[in-house]
Amino acid sequence: MKTRRIVGPLDQRKRLTRCQSCARRRIKCEGGTPCEYCVRMKKNCQPQAATVSELKFVSHSVVPQHTSNLQPQISDKPDSVYLKTFFLFLQRCEFTPEFANLGSEFLPLIQTCAPLREATVAIGALEISRSPSTRSSDELRSPYHFALKSYSKALTSLQHYIQSPHAIHCQGVLWCTLLLGLFELMIEVSGGQWARHMLYGTSKILELSGTDSRSDYVGCQSFETFRLLEGNRAILYGEDTVLSDYSRMGQLDVMTSNPLDEILNFIIKMSSFSKSIKTSTYQVPVSSIELSQFQKINDAIIQI
């Protein structure tokens, strides 16, 4: 049952005029005091008791609660995210049979070689920018802009780094030139910058470093990657390559481990041979020795 609304001292809208007996019976109280109902029923006519609101003071003690504050969530820096993306990018590349497993071998080089770190971050940022779900309201903070900025930093840092006398024997410098060429191949449709980078950058470093660049596992993988890219460049542009040198090709024959390597070796030889044919056309007729050499290369490819 709902309680009656307490009437304030200045509220004249409704007064409690019924006696207790009439209020209990829920009838109209008439006739003044005593009312007609109380006189007829011989009851004691008493007015209703006005409810007085009382203030109750309750003591309450606050018990201190030890709550653990949540640590603010720290997001990774952009270069860390792009570096992780670069390692995922490596796993999808198949330049060599073991190229996808180079992630753990790359970490020491990235930590010690600043140009290589910027080159890896540039490729990772470029890979993220090519995703359809990547959107950025600020173009200056977009992954694509970050990739170009890291690429520029890598070039500037590499120019200062190669002035050191130890730069020629540094695996990080060799990998940096390879990855910068790969970045240019990914960002440019024509591939002209990549071709010049491979011809005048990576090949010159390999030529100056000699066999020291392939003394360990990472060095062998860098040379195998360069051999594949340089072979394709020589075929596409119809040019000679540094890999066609006799001493270097003699070392390649030792490194041959599968039919794909043999085919690549023969392709490099054919590229050099076609270049010599083109040169000799304007000088002297082609000798029978050169024709027999070409026939041997062709027969070997057919056998594979």
Coordinates of C-alpha atoms in Angstrom, one line a residue:
M1 CA 0.0 0.0 0.0
K2 CA 1.3 3.4 -1.0
T3 CA 2.0 5.9 1.8
R4 CA 0.3 9.2 1.8
R5 CA 2.2 12.2 0.4
I6 CA 3.4 14.4 3.2
V7 CA 1.8 17.8 3.0
G8 CA 4.2 20.7 3.5
P9 CA 3.5 23.6 5.8
L10 CA 2.8 26.0 2.9
D11 CA 0.9 23.4 0.8
Q12 CA -2.8 24.3 0.8
R13 CA -4.0 21.9 -1.8
K14 CA -5.0 19.1 0.4
R15 CA -5.5 18.7 4.1
L16 CA -6.0 15.5 6.2
T17 CA -9.6 16.2 7.4
R18 CA -10.9 12.7 8.0
C19 CA -10.8 11.1 11.4
Q20 CA -9.1 7.8 12.0
S21 CA -12.4 5.8 11.8
C22 CA -13.5 7.3 8.5
A23 CA -10.0 7.0 7.1
R24 CA -9.9 3.3 8.1
R25 CA -13.4 2.8 6.5
R26 CA -12.4 5.0 3.5
I27 CA -15.6 7.0 3.7
K28 CA -16.3 10.7 3.7
C29 CA -16.0 12.3 7.1
E30 CA -18.9 14.7 7.7
G31 CA -20.4 16.6 10.6
G32 CA -17.4 18.2 12.2
T33 CA -16.0 16.8 15.4
P34 CA -17.3 14.3 16.4
C35 CA -18.3 13.2 12.9
E36 CA -21.7 11.6 12.0
Y37 CA -20.1 8.2 11.5
C38 CA -18.4 8.2 15.0
V39 CA -21.6 9.4 16.7
R40 CA -23.7 6.7 14.9
M41 CA -21.2 3.9 15.6
K42 CA -20.4 5.3 19.1
K43 CA -16.7 5.5 18.4
N44 CA -14.1 7.9 19.7
C45 CA -13.6 10.4 16.9
Q46 CA -9.9 11.2 16.8
P47 CA -8.1 13.1 14.0
Q48 CA -5.4 11.3 12.1
A49 CA -1.9 11.7 13.4
A50 CA 0.3 13.8 11.1
T51 CA 3.4 12.1 10.0
V52 CA 6.5 14.1 10.9
S53 CA 9.6 13.5 9.0
E54 CA 12.6 12.8 11.2
L55 CA 16.2 13.1 10.4
K56 CA 18.3 10.1 11.3
F57 CA 22.0 10.5 11.6
V58 CA 23.9 7.3 10.8
S59 CA 27.6 7.0 11.4
H60 CA 29.5 5.5 8.5
S61 CA 33.2 4.9 8.4
V62 CA 35.0 4.7 5.0
V63 CA 37.2 1.7 4.7
P64 CA 40.2 2.4 2.4
Q65 CA 40.2 0.1 -0.5
H66 CA 43.4 -0.8 -2.3
T67 CA 42.6 -0.8 -6.0
S68 CA 45.2 -1.6 -8.6
N69 CA 45.5 1.1 -11.2
L70 CA 45.5 -0.1 -14.8
Q71 CA 48.8 0.6 -16.5
P72 CA 48.3 2.9 -19.6
Q73 CA 48.4 0.8 -22.8
I74 CA 51.6 1.5 -24.6
S75 CA 51.4 1.0 -28.3
D76 CA 54.4 0.0 -30.4
K77 CA 56.3 2.7 -32.3
P78 CA 55.6 2.8 -36.0
D79 CA 59.1 1.6 -36.9
S80 CA 58.7 -1.4 -34.6
V81 CA 55.4 -2.3 -36.3
Y82 CA 57.0 -1.9 -39.8
L83 CA 60.0 -4.0 -38.8
K84 CA 57.7 -6.9 -37.8
T85 CA 55.9 -6.5 -41.1
F86 CA 59.3 -6.8 -42.9
F87 CA 60.0 -10.1 -41.3
L88 CA 56.5 -11.3 -42.4
F89 CA 57.4 -10.1 -45.8
L90 CA 60.6 -12.2 -45.8
Q91 CA 58.6 -15.3 -45.1
R92 CA 56.7 -14.8 -48.4
C93 CA 59.7 -14.3 -50.5
E94 CA 61.3 -17.1 -52.4
F95 CA 64.5 -15.7 -53.9
T96 CA 66.4 -18.7 -52.4
P97 CA 65.1 -21.9 -50.8
E98 CA 66.2 -20.6 -47.4
F99 CA 65.4 -16.9 -47.8
A100 CA 62.2 -17.1 -45.7
N101 CA 64.3 -18.3 -42.7
L102 CA 66.6 -15.3 -42.6
G103 CA 64.6 -13.4 -39.9
S104 CA 66.7 -14.5 -36.9
E105 CA 69.9 -14.0 -38.9
F106 CA 68.9 -10.4 -39.8
L107 CA 68.5 -9.2 -36.2
P108 CA 72.2 -8.8 -35.4
L109 CA 72.8 -7.0 -38.6
I110 CA 69.8 -4.6 -38.1
Q111 CA 71.0 -3.7 -34.6
T112 CA 74.5 -2.9 -35.8
C113 CA 73.9 -1.3 -39.2
A114 CA 71.8 1.8 -39.2
P115 CA 71.2 2.0 -43.0
L116 CA 70.0 -1.6 -43.1
R117 CA 67.5 -0.9 -40.3
E118 CA 66.0 2.0 -42.2
A119 CA 65.8 -0.1 -45.4
T120 CA 63.9 -2.9 -43.6
V121 CA 61.5 -0.4 -42.1
A122 CA 61.0 1.2 -45.5
I123 CA 60.0 -2.1 -47.0
G124 CA 57.7 -3.0 -44.0
A125 CA 55.9 0.4 -44.3
L126 CA 55.5 0.1 -48.0
E127 CA 54.1 -3.4 -47.6
I128 CA 51.5 -2.1 -45.1
S129 CA 50.6 0.8 -47.3
R130 CA 49.7 -1.6 -50.1
S131 CA 47.0 -3.2 -48.0
P132 CA 43.4 -2.2 -49.0
S133 CA 42.4 -1.8 -45.3
T134 CA 45.1 0.8 -44.7
R135 CA 43.6 4.3 -44.5
S136 CA 45.1 7.4 -42.9
S137 CA 43.5 10.8 -42.6
D138 CA 46.9 12.5 -42.3
E139 CA 49.0 11.9 -45.4
L140 CA 52.2 12.9 -43.5
R141 CA 51.7 10.0 -41.1
S142 CA 50.6 7.4 -43.6
P143 CA 52.7 4.2 -44.0
Y144 CA 53.5 5.2 -47.6
H145 CA 55.0 8.5 -46.6
F146 CA 56.8 6.8 -43.7
A147 CA 58.3 4.3 -46.3
L148 CA 59.6 7.1 -48.5
K149 CA 61.0 8.9 -45.5
S150 CA 62.8 5.8 -44.2
Y151 CA 64.1 5.1 -47.7
S152 CA 65.6 8.6 -47.9
K153 CA 67.2 8.1 -44.5
A154 CA 68.6 4.8 -45.6
L155 CA 70.2 6.3 -48.7
T156 CA 71.7 9.2 -46.7
S157 CA 73.0 6.9 -44.0
L158 CA 74.4 4.5 -46.5
Q159 CA 76.3 7.3 -48.2
H160 CA 78.1 8.2 -45.0
Y161 CA 78.5 4.5 -44.0
I162 CA 80.3 3.4 -47.1
Q163 CA 83.0 6.0 -46.5
S164 CA 84.3 3.8 -43.6
P165 CA 87.2 1.5 -44.6
H166 CA 85.3 -1.4 -43.0
A167 CA 82.1 -0.9 -45.0
I168 CA 83.2 -3.2 -47.9
H169 CA 83.4 -6.2 -45.6
C170 CA 80.1 -5.4 -43.7
Q171 CA 77.3 -7.8 -44.5
G172 CA 74.8 -5.1 -43.5
V173 CA 76.0 -2.8 -46.3
L174 CA 75.6 -5.5 -48.9
W175 CA 72.1 -6.4 -47.7
C176 CA 71.2 -2.7 -47.5
T177 CA 72.0 -2.2 -51.2
L178 CA 70.0 -5.4 -52.0
L179 CA 66.9 -4.3 -50.0
L180 CA 67.1 -0.7 -51.4
G181 CA 67.0 -2.1 -54.9
L182 CA 64.1 -4.4 -53.9
F183 CA 62.3 -1.3 -52.5
E184 CA 62.8 0.5 -55.8
L185 CA 61.5 -2.5 -57.7
M186 CA 58.4 -2.5 -55.6
I187 CA 57.7 1.2 -55.9
E188 CA 58.6 1.8 -59.5
V189 CA 56.8 0.1 -62.4
S190 CA 59.6 0.5 -65.0
G191 CA 62.3 -1.0 -62.8
G192 CA 64.9 1.4 -64.2
Q193 CA 66.1 2.6 -60.7
W194 CA 66.3 -1.1 -59.6
A195 CA 68.4 -2.0 -62.6
R196 CA 70.9 0.8 -62.0
H197 CA 71.0 0.0 -58.3
M198 CA 71.9 -3.6 -59.0
L199 CA 74.5 -2.7 -61.6
Y200 CA 76.3 0.2 -60.0
G201 CA 75.6 -0.6 -56.3
T202 CA 75.3 -4.2 -55.2
S203 CA 77.5 -5.6 -57.9
K204 CA 80.3 -3.2 -57.2
I205 CA 80.3 -4.0 -53.5
L206 CA 80.3 -7.7 -54.3
E207 CA 83.2 -7.2 -56.7
L208 CA 85.2 -5.3 -54.1
S209 CA 84.5 -7.6 -51.2
G210 CA 85.4 -10.7 -53.1
T211 CA 84.9 -14.1 -51.5
D212 CA 84.8 -12.5 -48.0
S213 CA 81.2 -11.6 -48.6
R214 CA 80.2 -15.3 -48.8
S215 CA 82.2 -16.6 -45.9
D216 CA 79.1 -17.2 -43.7
Y217 CA 75.5 -18.3 -44.1
V218 CA 74.1 -14.7 -44.4
G219 CA 76.7 -13.9 -47.0
C220 CA 75.9 -16.9 -49.1
Q221 CA 72.2 -16.0 -49.0
S222 CA 72.9 -12.4 -50.0
F223 CA 75.0 -13.6 -52.9
E224 CA 72.4 -16.2 -54.0
T225 CA 69.7 -13.5 -53.9
F226 CA 71.9 -11.1 -55.9
R227 CA 72.6 -13.8 -58.4
L228 CA 68.9 -14.4 -59.0
L229 CA 68.1 -10.7 -59.4
E230 CA 71.2 -9.9 -61.4
G231 CA 70.5 -12.8 -63.8
N232 CA 67.0 -11.6 -64.4
R233 CA 68.3 -8.0 -64.9
A234 CA 70.8 -9.2 -67.5
I235 CA 68.2 -11.2 -69.4
L236 CA 65.5 -8.4 -69.3
Y237 CA 67.9 -5.7 -70.4
G238 CA 70.1 -7.8 -72.7
E239 CA 73.3 -6.7 -70.9
D240 CA 76.4 -8.3 -69.6
T241 CA 76.8 -9.0 -65.9
V242 CA 79.6 -9.2 -63.4
L243 CA 78.6 -12.8 -62.7
S244 CA 79.8 -13.8 -66.1
D245 CA 83.4 -13.4 -65.1
Y246 CA 85.4 -16.6 -65.4
S247 CA 86.6 -16.8 -61.8
R248 CA 83.3 -15.9 -60.4
M249 CA 81.5 -18.4 -62.5
G250 CA 83.9 -21.1 -61.5
Q251 CA 82.9 -20.5 -57.9
L252 CA 79.2 -20.6 -58.9
D253 CA 79.7 -24.1 -60.3
V254 CA 80.8 -25.3 -56.9
M255 CA 77.8 -23.8 -55.2
T256 CA 75.3 -25.5 -57.6
S257 CA 73.0 -27.6 -55.5
N258 CA 69.8 -28.0 -57.6
P259 CA 68.6 -27.8 -61.2
L260 CA 67.3 -24.2 -60.7
D261 CA 70.8 -23.1 -59.8
E262 CA 72.2 -24.8 -62.9
I263 CA 69.6 -23.2 -65.1
L264 CA 70.5 -19.8 -63.6
N265 CA 74.2 -20.4 -64.2
F266 CA 73.5 -21.2 -67.9
I267 CA 71.3 -18.2 -68.3
I268 CA 74.0 -16.0 -67.0
K269 CA 76.5 -17.6 -69.4
M270 CA 74.0 -17.2 -72.3
S271 CA 73.6 -13.5 -71.4
S272 CA 77.3 -13.0 -71.5
F273 CA 77.6 -15.0 -74.7
S274 CA 74.8 -13.0 -76.4
K275 CA 76.5 -9.8 -75.4
S276 CA 79.8 -11.0 -76.9
I277 CA 77.9 -12.1 -80.1
K278 CA 76.4 -8.6 -80.4
T279 CA 79.8 -7.0 -79.9
S280 CA 81.6 -9.3 -82.4
T281 CA 78.9 -8.6 -85.0
Y282 CA 80.2 -5.1 -85.5
Q283 CA 83.9 -6.3 -85.3
V284 CA 84.7 -9.8 -86.6
P285 CA 82.6 -12.8 -87.7
V286 CA 81.6 -15.2 -85.0
S287 CA 84.1 -18.0 -84.6
S288 CA 83.3 -21.7 -84.6
I289 CA 84.6 -21.9 -81.1
E290 CA 81.9 -19.4 -79.9
L291 CA 79.2 -21.3 -81.8
S292 CA 80.3 -24.6 -80.3
Q293 CA 80.2 -23.0 -76.8
F294 CA 76.7 -21.8 -77.4
Q295 CA 75.7 -25.3 -78.6
K296 CA 77.1 -26.8 -75.4
I297 CA 75.1 -24.4 -73.2
N298 CA 71.9 -25.1 -75.1
D299 CA 72.4 -28.9 -74.9
A300 CA 73.0 -28.7 -71.1
I301 CA 69.8 -26.7 -70.6
I302 CA 67.8 -29.2 -72.6
Q303 CA 69.2 -32.1 -70.5
I304 CA 68.1 -30.3 -67.3

